[in-house]
mmCIF file of C-alpha atoms in Angstrom:
data_model
loop_
_atom_site.group_PDB
_atom_site.id
_atom_site.type_symbol
_atom_site.label_atom_id
_atom_site.label_comp_id
_atom_site.label_asym_id
_atom_site.label_seq_id
_atom_site.Cartn_x
_atom_site.Cartn_y
_atom_site.Cartn_z
ATOM 1 C CA UNK A 1 0.000 0.004 -0.002
ATOM 2 C CA UNK A 2 1.158 3.542 -0.767
ATOM 3 C CA UNK A 3 1.070 6.491 1.637
ATOM 4 C CA UNK A 4 2.304 9.648 -0.059
ATOM 5 C CA UNK A 5 0.870 12.578 1.861
ATOM 6 C CA UNK A 6 4.252 13.941 2.912
ATOM 7 C CA UNK A 7 5.338 17.557 2.478
ATOM 8 C CA UNK A 8 8.745 19.136 2.900
ATOM 9 C CA UNK A 9 9.151 19.632 5.773
ATOM 10 C CA UNK A 10 6.972 16.765 7.074
ATOM 11 C CA UNK A 11 4.213 17.652 9.575
ATOM 12 C CA UNK A 12 3.272 15.901 12.807
ATOM 13 C CA UNK A 13 -0.299 15.378 11.556
ATOM 14 C CA UNK A 14 1.029 13.629 8.441
ATOM 15 C CA UNK A 15 2.975 11.245 10.666
ATOM 16 C CA UNK A 16 -0.119 10.412 12.723
ATOM 17 C CA UNK A 17 -2.178 10.042 9.561
ATOM 18 C CA UNK A 18 0.456 7.623 8.298
ATOM 19 C CA UNK A 19 0.234 5.604 11.540
ATOM 20 C CA UNK A 20 -3.529 5.275 11.127
ATOM 21 C CA UNK A 21 -3.060 4.253 7.490
ATOM 22 C CA UNK A 22 -0.402 1.649 8.390
ATOM 23 C CA UNK A 23 -2.573 0.114 11.118
ATOM 24 C CA UNK A 24 -5.658 -0.008 8.903
ATOM 25 C CA UNK A 25 -3.615 -1.929 6.335
ATOM 26 C CA UNK A 26 -1.868 -4.217 8.853
ATOM 27 C CA UNK A 27 1.579 -3.168 7.601
ATOM 28 C CA UNK A 28 4.551 -5.307 8.638
ATOM 29 C CA UNK A 29 7.207 -2.780 7.733
ATOM 30 C CA UNK A 30 7.747 0.521 5.925
ATOM 31 C CA UNK A 31 9.755 1.330 2.802
ATOM 32 C CA UNK A 32 10.681 5.031 2.669
ATOM 33 C CA UNK A 33 11.353 5.940 -0.966
ATOM 34 C CA UNK A 34 12.216 9.621 -1.300
ATOM 35 C CA UNK A 35 14.284 12.451 0.109
ATOM 36 C CA UNK A 36 15.056 13.354 3.693
ATOM 37 C CA UNK A 37 11.518 14.547 4.447
ATOM 38 C CA UNK A 38 10.023 11.227 3.312
ATOM 39 C CA UNK A 39 12.487 9.212 5.390
ATOM 40 C CA UNK A 40 11.989 11.474 8.410
ATOM 41 C CA UNK A 41 8.200 11.128 8.220
ATOM 42 C CA UNK A 42 8.567 7.327 7.835
ATOM 43 C CA UNK A 43 10.635 7.275 11.035
ATOM 44 C CA UNK A 44 7.891 9.117 12.877
ATOM 45 C CA UNK A 45 5.280 6.669 11.545
ATOM 46 C CA UNK A 46 7.396 3.622 12.448
ATOM 47 C CA UNK A 47 7.958 4.881 16.007
ATOM 48 C CA UNK A 48 4.416 6.097 16.688
ATOM 49 C CA UNK A 49 3.034 2.796 15.337
ATOM 50 C CA UNK A 50 4.516 1.128 18.408
ATOM 51 C CA UNK A 51 4.017 3.902 20.965
ATOM 52 C CA UNK A 52 0.827 5.502 22.360
ATOM 53 C CA UNK A 53 -0.221 9.128 22.147
ATOM 54 C CA UNK A 54 0.778 11.899 19.742
ATOM 55 C CA UNK A 55 4.104 12.885 18.125
ATOM 56 C CA UNK A 56 4.550 15.983 20.263
ATOM 57 C CA UNK A 57 4.301 13.894 23.441
ATOM 58 C CA UNK A 58 7.828 12.635 22.670
ATOM 59 C CA UNK A 59 9.416 15.865 21.486
ATOM 60 C CA UNK A 60 12.096 17.123 23.833
ATOM 61 C CA UNK A 61 12.136 20.873 23.273
ATOM 62 C CA UNK A 62 9.783 23.777 22.683
ATOM 63 C CA UNK A 63 6.179 22.841 23.481
ATOM 64 C CA UNK A 64 6.999 19.116 23.426
ATOM 65 C CA UNK A 65 5.995 17.106 26.486
ATOM 66 C CA UNK A 66 9.374 15.409 26.712
ATOM 67 C CA UNK A 67 8.013 11.898 27.297
ATOM 68 C CA UNK A 68 10.230 8.862 26.722
ATOM 69 C CA UNK A 69 8.742 6.090 24.645
ATOM 70 C CA UNK A 70 9.527 2.416 24.255
ATOM 71 C CA UNK A 71 12.477 1.820 21.945
ATOM 72 C CA UNK A 72 10.208 -0.033 19.554
ATOM 73 C CA UNK A 73 9.441 0.868 15.955
ATOM 74 C CA UNK A 74 7.992 -0.790 12.894
ATOM 75 C CA UNK A 75 10.939 -2.082 10.778
ATOM 76 C CA UNK A 76 12.045 0.529 8.259
ATOM 77 C CA UNK A 77 13.815 0.284 4.879
ATOM 78 C CA UNK A 78 15.133 3.537 3.387
ATOM 79 C CA UNK A 79 15.785 4.171 -0.305
ATOM 80 C CA UNK A 80 16.974 7.779 -0.593
ATOM 81 C CA UNK A 81 16.408 9.666 -3.823
ATOM 82 C CA UNK A 82 18.583 12.568 -2.673
ATOM 83 C CA UNK A 83 22.021 12.941 -1.051
ATOM 84 C CA UNK A 84 22.257 15.184 1.951
ATOM 85 C CA UNK A 85 20.059 14.495 4.965
ATOM 86 C CA UNK A 86 21.939 11.424 6.223
ATOM 87 C CA UNK A 87 18.582 10.261 7.585
ATOM 88 C CA UNK A 88 18.971 7.000 5.674
ATOM 89 C CA UNK A 89 21.518 5.682 8.220
ATOM 90 C CA UNK A 90 20.751 7.230 11.592
ATOM 91 C CA UNK A 91 18.017 7.420 14.220
ATOM 92 C CA UNK A 92 17.050 11.080 13.848
ATOM 93 C CA UNK A 93 14.580 13.036 11.778
ATOM 94 C CA UNK A 94 13.016 16.479 11.677
ATOM 95 C CA UNK A 95 9.307 17.116 12.161
ATOM 96 C CA UNK A 96 7.202 20.324 12.169
ATOM 97 C CA UNK A 97 4.273 21.077 14.470
ATOM 98 C CA UNK A 98 1.329 21.929 12.226
ATOM 99 C CA UNK A 99 -0.161 24.276 14.830
ATOM 100 C CA UNK A 100 2.802 26.132 16.306
ATOM 101 C CA UNK A 101 5.181 25.963 13.303
ATOM 102 C CA UNK A 102 7.977 24.573 15.485
ATOM 103 C CA UNK A 103 10.501 22.584 13.441
ATOM 104 C CA UNK A 104 12.523 20.281 15.649
ATOM 105 C CA UNK A 105 14.583 17.086 15.752
ATOM 106 C CA UNK A 106 12.751 13.913 16.677
ATOM 107 C CA UNK A 107 14.219 10.527 17.527
ATOM 108 C CA UNK A 108 17.365 9.173 19.055
ATOM 109 C CA UNK A 109 15.861 5.715 19.565
ATOM 110 C CA UNK A 110 17.927 2.847 18.153
ATOM 111 C CA UNK A 111 14.812 1.257 16.669
ATOM 112 C CA UNK A 112 14.291 4.312 14.431
ATOM 113 C CA UNK A 113 17.468 3.615 12.483
ATOM 114 C CA UNK A 114 16.538 1.930 9.176
ATOM 115 C CA UNK A 115 17.220 -1.801 9.283
ATOM 116 C CA UNK A 116 18.175 -1.669 5.596
ATOM 117 C CA UNK A 117 19.295 1.305 3.536
ATOM 118 C CA UNK A 118 19.591 0.958 -0.225
ATOM 119 C CA UNK A 119 21.648 3.823 -1.645
ATOM 120 C CA UNK A 120 21.724 3.729 -5.450
ATOM 121 C CA UNK A 121 23.400 6.706 -7.187
ATOM 122 C CA UNK A 122 21.557 5.825 -10.402
ATOM 123 C CA UNK A 123 18.349 6.954 -8.693
ATOM 124 C CA UNK A 124 19.964 10.154 -7.465
ATOM 125 C CA UNK A 125 21.640 11.312 -10.695
ATOM 126 C CA UNK A 126 18.446 12.919 -12.062
ATOM 127 C CA UNK A 127 18.250 15.325 -9.115
ATOM 128 C CA UNK A 128 18.139 18.910 -10.536
ATOM 129 C CA UNK A 129 21.344 20.983 -10.130
ATOM 130 C CA UNK A 130 19.900 23.433 -7.590
ATOM 131 C CA UNK A 131 18.607 20.645 -5.381
ATOM 132 C CA UNK A 132 21.902 18.786 -5.752
ATOM 133 C CA UNK A 133 23.773 21.774 -4.335
ATOM 134 C CA UNK A 134 21.319 22.372 -1.497
ATOM 135 C CA UNK A 135 21.502 18.737 -0.448
ATOM 136 C CA UNK A 136 25.278 18.577 -0.801
ATOM 137 C CA UNK A 137 25.746 21.607 1.420
ATOM 138 C CA UNK A 138 23.314 20.122 3.914
ATOM 139 C CA UNK A 139 25.611 17.101 4.244
ATOM 140 C CA UNK A 140 28.662 19.365 4.428
ATOM 141 C CA UNK A 141 27.255 21.454 7.286
ATOM 142 C CA UNK A 142 26.137 18.371 9.160
ATOM 143 C CA UNK A 143 29.809 17.373 9.168
ATOM 144 C CA UNK A 144 31.323 20.766 9.958
ATOM 145 C CA UNK A 145 28.913 21.192 12.863
ATOM 146 C CA UNK A 146 29.785 17.775 14.269
ATOM 147 C CA UNK A 147 33.474 18.540 13.837
ATOM 148 C CA UNK A 148 33.340 21.731 15.949
ATOM 149 C CA UNK A 149 30.798 20.518 18.537
ATOM 150 C CA UNK A 150 31.740 19.776 22.104
ATOM 151 C CA UNK A 151 30.622 16.200 21.484
ATOM 152 C CA UNK A 152 33.040 15.543 18.621
ATOM 153 C CA UNK A 153 35.226 12.482 19.012
ATOM 154 C CA UNK A 154 37.702 10.424 17.035
ATOM 155 C CA UNK A 155 35.050 8.314 15.318
ATOM 156 C CA UNK A 156 32.706 11.162 14.410
ATOM 157 C CA UNK A 157 35.623 13.227 13.124
ATOM 158 C CA UNK A 158 36.799 10.314 10.978
ATOM 159 C CA UNK A 159 33.431 10.165 9.215
ATOM 160 C CA UNK A 160 33.055 13.948 9.053
ATOM 161 C CA UNK A 161 36.547 14.468 7.625
ATOM 162 C CA UNK A 162 35.954 11.948 4.838
ATOM 163 C CA UNK A 163 32.708 13.632 3.841
ATOM 164 C CA UNK A 164 34.104 17.189 4.022
ATOM 165 C CA UNK A 165 36.966 16.262 1.698
ATOM 166 C CA UNK A 166 34.714 14.370 -0.729
ATOM 167 C CA UNK A 167 32.055 17.071 -0.899
ATOM 168 C CA UNK A 168 34.568 19.840 -1.568
ATOM 169 C CA UNK A 169 36.060 17.997 -4.511
ATOM 170 C CA UNK A 170 32.990 16.316 -6.026
ATOM 171 C CA UNK A 171 29.929 18.463 -5.313
ATOM 172 C CA UNK A 172 30.837 20.955 -8.091
ATOM 173 C CA UNK A 173 31.112 17.999 -10.487
ATOM 174 C CA UNK A 174 27.717 16.621 -9.459
ATOM 175 C CA UNK A 175 26.298 20.147 -9.834
ATOM 176 C CA UNK A 176 27.581 20.696 -13.362
ATOM 177 C CA UNK A 177 27.515 17.093 -14.629
ATOM 178 C CA UNK A 178 24.449 15.522 -13.031
ATOM 179 C CA UNK A 179 24.872 12.194 -14.800
ATOM 180 C CA UNK A 180 28.491 11.790 -13.659
ATOM 181 C CA UNK A 181 27.949 8.537 -11.778
ATOM 182 C CA UNK A 182 31.294 8.771 -9.937
ATOM 183 C CA UNK A 183 30.462 12.220 -8.594
ATOM 184 C CA UNK A 184 26.953 11.102 -7.631
ATOM 185 C CA UNK A 185 28.312 8.020 -5.912
ATOM 186 C CA UNK A 186 30.809 9.996 -3.868
ATOM 187 C CA UNK A 187 28.212 12.564 -2.809
ATOM 188 C CA UNK A 188 25.854 9.717 -1.823
ATOM 189 C CA UNK A 189 28.721 8.220 0.185
ATOM 190 C CA UNK A 190 29.277 11.609 1.823
ATOM 191 C CA UNK A 191 25.650 11.768 2.916
ATOM 192 C CA UNK A 192 26.075 8.388 4.575
ATOM 193 C CA UNK A 193 29.277 9.486 6.329
ATOM 194 C CA UNK A 194 27.506 12.635 7.514
ATOM 195 C CA UNK A 195 24.660 10.520 8.852
ATOM 196 C CA UNK A 196 27.114 8.435 10.888
ATOM 197 C CA UNK A 197 28.863 11.563 12.196
ATOM 198 C CA UNK A 198 25.530 12.959 13.385
ATOM 199 C CA UNK A 199 24.736 9.763 15.252
ATOM 200 C CA UNK A 200 28.123 9.820 17.005
ATOM 201 C CA UNK A 201 28.419 13.539 17.775
ATOM 202 C CA UNK A 202 25.899 16.374 17.567
ATOM 203 C CA UNK A 203 24.650 19.331 15.589
ATOM 204 C CA UNK A 204 25.481 22.807 16.826
ATOM 205 C CA UNK A 205 23.329 25.922 17.006
ATOM 206 C CA UNK A 206 23.785 26.548 13.262
ATOM 207 C CA UNK A 207 21.311 23.730 12.686
ATOM 208 C CA UNK A 208 18.761 25.306 14.998
ATOM 209 C CA UNK A 209 19.112 28.735 13.367
ATOM 210 C CA UNK A 210 18.630 27.290 9.871
ATOM 211 C CA UNK A 211 15.680 25.118 10.930
ATOM 212 C CA UNK A 212 13.985 28.097 12.528
ATOM 213 C CA UNK A 213 14.452 30.190 9.391
ATOM 214 C CA UNK A 214 12.720 27.410 7.432
ATOM 215 C CA UNK A 215 9.970 27.193 10.039
ATOM 216 C CA UNK A 216 9.209 30.902 9.604
ATOM 217 C CA UNK A 217 9.590 30.690 5.823
ATOM 218 C CA UNK A 218 8.721 27.132 4.684
ATOM 219 C CA UNK A 219 9.402 27.939 1.028
ATOM 220 C CA UNK A 220 13.140 28.072 1.795
ATOM 221 C CA UNK A 221 14.980 24.778 1.301
ATOM 222 C CA UNK A 222 16.900 23.716 4.448
ATOM 223 C CA UNK A 223 20.091 23.604 2.374
ATOM 224 C CA UNK A 224 19.541 27.150 1.144
ATOM 225 C CA UNK A 225 18.901 28.328 4.687
ATOM 226 C CA UNK A 226 22.160 26.956 6.049
ATOM 227 C CA UNK A 227 24.114 28.261 3.051
ATOM 228 C CA UNK A 228 22.798 31.758 3.733
ATOM 229 C CA UNK A 229 23.742 31.840 7.418
ATOM 230 C CA UNK A 230 26.947 29.781 7.292
ATOM 231 C CA UNK A 231 29.507 32.516 6.699
ATOM 232 C CA UNK A 232 28.222 34.760 9.484
ATOM 233 C CA UNK A 233 27.849 31.791 11.803
ATOM 234 C CA UNK A 234 31.356 30.388 11.348
ATOM 235 C CA UNK A 235 32.981 33.818 11.411
ATOM 236 C CA UNK A 236 31.380 34.439 14.812
ATOM 237 C CA UNK A 237 32.564 31.083 16.183
ATOM 238 C CA UNK A 238 36.055 31.702 14.811
ATOM 239 C CA UNK A 239 36.153 35.127 16.493
ATOM 240 C CA UNK A 240 35.770 33.393 19.867
ATOM 241 C CA UNK A 241 38.876 31.186 19.266
ATOM 242 C CA UNK A 242 37.354 28.148 20.942
ATOM 243 C CA UNK A 243 38.490 25.610 18.350
ATOM 244 C CA UNK A 244 40.939 27.304 15.960
ATOM 245 C CA UNK A 245 42.755 24.049 15.184
ATOM 246 C CA UNK A 246 39.566 22.347 14.052
ATOM 247 C CA UNK A 247 38.861 25.042 11.478
ATOM 248 C CA UNK A 248 42.444 24.752 10.226
ATOM 249 C CA UNK A 249 42.014 20.973 9.943
ATOM 250 C CA UNK A 250 38.794 21.349 7.969
ATOM 251 C CA UNK A 251 40.444 23.849 5.612
ATOM 252 C CA UNK A 252 43.127 21.250 5.011
ATOM 253 C CA UNK A 253 40.505 18.601 4.201
ATOM 254 C CA UNK A 254 39.035 21.008 1.654
ATOM 255 C CA UNK A 255 42.289 21.201 -0.223
ATOM 256 C CA UNK A 256 44.306 23.957 1.451
ATOM 257 C CA UNK A 257 47.139 21.734 2.692
ATOM 258 C CA UNK A 258 49.185 24.651 4.069
ATOM 259 C CA UNK A 259 46.266 26.131 6.039
ATOM 260 C CA UNK A 260 47.416 27.867 9.215
ATOM 261 C CA UNK A 261 44.584 30.224 10.151
ATOM 262 C CA UNK A 262 40.952 29.471 11.109
ATOM 263 C CA UNK A 263 39.751 31.951 8.497
ATOM 264 C CA UNK A 264 41.326 29.707 5.856
ATOM 265 C CA UNK A 265 38.213 27.568 6.377
ATOM 266 C CA UNK A 266 35.988 30.515 5.424
ATOM 267 C CA UNK A 267 38.066 31.063 2.266
ATOM 268 C CA UNK A 268 37.643 27.432 1.216
ATOM 269 C CA UNK A 269 33.936 27.464 2.082
ATOM 270 C CA UNK A 270 33.333 30.535 -0.076
ATOM 271 C CA UNK A 271 35.382 28.929 -2.847
ATOM 272 C CA UNK A 272 33.084 25.900 -2.785
ATOM 273 C CA UNK A 273 30.023 28.120 -2.805
ATOM 274 C CA UNK A 274 31.351 29.962 -5.875
ATOM 275 C CA UNK A 275 32.047 26.675 -7.667
ATOM 276 C CA UNK A 276 28.469 25.621 -7.002
ATOM 277 C CA UNK A 277 26.861 28.944 -7.946
ATOM 278 C CA UNK A 278 25.470 29.875 -4.540
ATOM 279 C CA UNK A 279 28.011 32.463 -3.376
ATOM 280 C CA UNK A 280 25.592 35.345 -4.002
ATOM 281 C CA UNK A 281 22.728 33.753 -2.084
ATOM 282 C CA UNK A 282 21.350 35.956 0.694
ATOM 283 C CA UNK A 283 18.143 36.570 2.572
ATOM 284 C CA UNK A 284 17.291 39.617 0.485
ATOM 285 C CA UNK A 285 16.691 37.142 -2.370
ATOM 286 C CA UNK A 286 13.628 36.023 -0.416
ATOM 287 C CA UNK A 287 10.687 37.904 1.072
ATOM 288 C CA UNK A 288 12.130 37.822 4.593
ATOM 289 C CA UNK A 289 11.267 40.482 7.123
ATOM 290 C CA UNK A 290 14.172 41.507 9.421
ATOM 291 C CA UNK A 291 11.581 42.175 12.118
ATOM 292 C CA UNK A 292 11.361 38.397 12.454
ATOM 293 C CA UNK A 293 14.993 38.015 13.507
ATOM 294 C CA UNK A 294 14.403 38.507 17.243
ATOM 295 C CA UNK A 295 11.437 36.078 17.441
ATOM 296 C CA UNK A 296 13.409 33.659 15.255
ATOM 297 C CA UNK A 297 16.350 33.823 17.675
ATOM 298 C CA UNK A 298 14.041 33.223 20.628
ATOM 299 C CA UNK A 299 12.386 30.240 18.958
ATOM 300 C CA UNK A 300 15.706 28.720 17.870
ATOM 301 C CA UNK A 301 16.890 28.680 21.463
ATOM 302 C CA UNK A 302 13.543 27.454 22.815
ATOM 303 C CA UNK A 303 12.862 24.620 20.352
ATOM 304 C CA UNK A 304 16.350 23.232 19.744
ATOM 305 C CA UNK A 305 18.207 24.337 22.850
ATOM 306 C CA UNK A 306 20.175 21.080 22.951
ATOM 307 C CA UNK A 307 21.988 22.159 19.798
ATOM 308 C CA UNK A 308 23.176 25.261 21.630
ATOM 309 C CA UNK A 309 24.444 23.053 24.439
ATOM 310 C CA UNK A 310 26.677 21.343 21.884
ATOM 311 C CA UNK A 311 28.499 24.586 21.113
ATOM 312 C CA UNK A 312 32.001 25.170 22.431
ATOM 313 C CA UNK A 313 30.896 28.797 22.613
ATOM 314 C CA UNK A 314 27.210 28.997 23.527
ATOM 315 C CA UNK A 315 25.486 31.673 21.488
ATOM 316 C CA UNK A 316 23.345 34.298 23.198
ATOM 317 C CA UNK A 317 20.110 35.597 21.747
ATOM 318 C CA UNK A 318 22.008 38.703 20.616
ATOM 319 C CA UNK A 319 24.568 36.511 18.814
ATOM 320 C CA UNK A 320 21.744 34.743 16.955
ATOM 321 C CA UNK A 321 20.189 38.033 15.869
ATOM 322 C CA UNK A 322 23.597 39.265 14.699
ATOM 323 C CA UNK A 323 24.051 36.144 12.546
ATOM 324 C CA UNK A 324 20.635 36.619 10.951
ATOM 325 C CA UNK A 325 21.332 40.327 10.333
ATOM 326 C CA UNK A 326 24.709 39.715 8.717
ATOM 327 C CA UNK A 327 23.274 36.920 6.622
ATOM 328 C CA UNK A 328 20.468 39.201 5.407
ATOM 329 C CA UNK A 329 22.973 41.158 3.359
ATOM 330 C CA UNK A 330 25.510 38.327 3.020
ATOM 331 C CA UNK A 331 28.102 40.649 4.597
#
């Protein structure tokens, strides 16, 4: 049976509708065929199939009730049609509250990790160029966040480093030559590595800021959101000198073997953005109201506060507003 009422981002009510549909049809397992939103929604369905109540009962943040469920889920098979979310190999997803507009991470239960993940670059190679870039940068920032988080470790850094290097060298090829199966394969591999890194370490506040921007303006792709705020975000973290060596290491992975300064990472990041045609992307390209920056900063801290706790330098509300303001003009 086919359930296809899934939007991007997926909504809590769609997850519960999917649970009802699965129970009515006595489903034994779920196959999630699609992008990150489809896989995330399938995870919610698989978990809620085996647990009572509503989705928001188990959300830990914002208006969520913070309940802990049984680590039981309907078996899940993922077949990603995009490369970026990493959801195909870990236990986390993102869900949006249809009433409050809160967009927040959901999961962390071992049973929510797909039992089987079939990653076929032949499926992915027809992804349009713009979406290819957005998804590729999503995977990149998953890795860079894990690398500079206070939960980074040898294993997570091993996966993140491999993906950072691969994305820098092969995302421009996948962008320009969509049917280049080698480039597509390596970007698909990078998404998997990013998924493993996320499971072993943690996002930082950059993820919360980007998710909140998308929650306020759902027409913005998550990848586009994080591209727009990334320069201002990383420049602020660098200015605090809490992990200079990690930025130097990431610049080296991106091809600058003689990197010595943290800002070398920014130079390589902007170089990759230019090679992928998104270096001029800024909030003024969208109908975004700067008056929203303060409420966005407040919601980012309220809904995904755990991401802020993963920062080596914990951002204040004023820091968040500053990042949004600088990103508005891409300055």
